[in-house]
């Protein structure tokens, strides 16, 4: 499980890839959280907006979801990952209502609780989603991209 996750804005994949070694740092608008699997979260969010449901998807269905987030740098054995969020998810997050974000946060929390129990992240998942949605709105309006960096 990733320890530190940063969702951040970058103008393009090359700029996002350049964050690989040190993380996005203060030069990028970002939202930070911890103890989550960013690729699974991204896939779950995308699935929610494409096929809305209050129920969390079965694990097999979630892991079979396409498109899965794409790496912007080749993965190495150091545990660092930089993903680009799918453009359709970025648009969906940018246009999401507060009701949709709350429903997604509830579903996401339920799935994480069922998988991780007391070891679940202590982050406020609604606040994380709201922050990422704000980043998505900026990405859509500026033509940039939304990315996640994790270690």
PDB file of N, CA and C in Angstrom, residues 3 9 11 18 28 70 80 84 89 94 105 124 129 136:
ATOM      1  N   UNK A   3       2.279   4.779   0.826  1.00  0.00           N
ATOM      2  CA  UNK A   3       2.297   5.539   2.075  1.00  0.00           C
ATOM      3  C   UNK A   3       1.866   6.978   1.863  1.00  0.00           C
ATOM      4  N   UNK A   9      -1.611  18.920 -10.180  1.00  0.00           N
ATOM      5  CA  UNK A   9      -1.783  19.456 -11.523  1.00  0.00           C
ATOM      6  C   UNK A   9      -0.424  19.614 -12.179  1.00  0.00           C
ATOM      7  N   UNK A  11       1.136  20.726 -16.376  1.00  0.00           N
ATOM      8  CA  UNK A  11       0.707  21.108 -17.721  1.00  0.00           C
ATOM      9  C   UNK A  11       0.732  19.960 -18.731  1.00  0.00           C
ATOM     10  N   UNK A  18       8.650  14.319 -14.534  1.00  0.00           N
ATOM     11  CA  UNK A  18       9.838  14.906 -13.906  1.00  0.00           C
ATOM     12  C   UNK A  18       9.730  14.958 -12.380  1.00  0.00           C
ATOM     13  N   UNK A  28       3.636  22.694  -7.235  1.00  0.00           N
ATOM     14  CA  UNK A  28       2.453  22.201  -7.915  1.00  0.00           C
ATOM     15  C   UNK A  28       1.242  22.318  -6.997  1.00  0.00           C
ATOM     16  N   UNK A  70      -2.852   5.195 -16.261  1.00  0.00           N
ATOM     17  CA  UNK A  70      -1.612   4.920 -16.985  1.00  0.00           C
ATOM     18  C   UNK A  70      -0.427   5.594 -16.315  1.00  0.00           C
ATOM     19  N   UNK A  80       7.894   4.046  -6.245  1.00  0.00           N
ATOM     20  CA  UNK A  80       7.345   5.331  -6.676  1.00  0.00           C
ATOM     21  C   UNK A  80       6.527   5.125  -7.948  1.00  0.00           C
ATOM     22  N   UNK A  84      -1.306   9.212 -14.622  1.00  0.00           N
ATOM     23  CA  UNK A  84      -2.181  10.237 -15.199  1.00  0.00           C
ATOM     24  C   UNK A  84      -3.619   9.766 -14.982  1.00  0.00           C
ATOM     25  N   UNK A  89     -12.332  10.952 -16.457  1.00  0.00           N
ATOM     26  CA  UNK A  89     -12.488  11.065 -15.008  1.00  0.00           C
ATOM     27  C   UNK A  89     -12.213  12.499 -14.569  1.00  0.00           C
ATOM     28  N   UNK A  94     -14.419  17.304 -12.338  1.00  0.00           N
ATOM     29  CA  UNK A  94     -14.560  18.756 -12.475  1.00  0.00           C
ATOM     30  C   UNK A  94     -16.022  19.178 -12.456  1.00  0.00           C
ATOM     31  N   UNK A 105     -17.709   9.321  -1.891  1.00  0.00           N
ATOM     32  CA  UNK A 105     -16.916   9.203  -0.661  1.00  0.00           C
ATOM     33  C   UNK A 105     -17.500   8.124   0.257  1.00  0.00           C
ATOM     34  N   UNK A 124      -9.743  12.194   5.692  1.00  0.00           N
ATOM     35  CA  UNK A 124     -11.148  12.496   5.424  1.00  0.00           C
ATOM     36  C   UNK A 124     -11.344  12.305   3.928  1.00  0.00           C
ATOM     37  N   UNK A 129     -11.597  13.896  -1.937  1.00  0.00           N
ATOM     38  CA  UNK A 129     -12.338  13.976  -3.204  1.00  0.00           C
ATOM     39  C   UNK A 129     -12.676  15.416  -3.576  1.00  0.00           C
ATOM     40  N   UNK A 136      -9.271  19.029 -10.554  1.00  0.00           N
ATOM     41  CA  UNK A 136      -9.807  18.616 -11.859  1.00  0.00           C
ATOM     42  C   UNK A 136     -10.438  19.794 -12.582  1.00  0.00           C
TER      43      UNK A 136
END
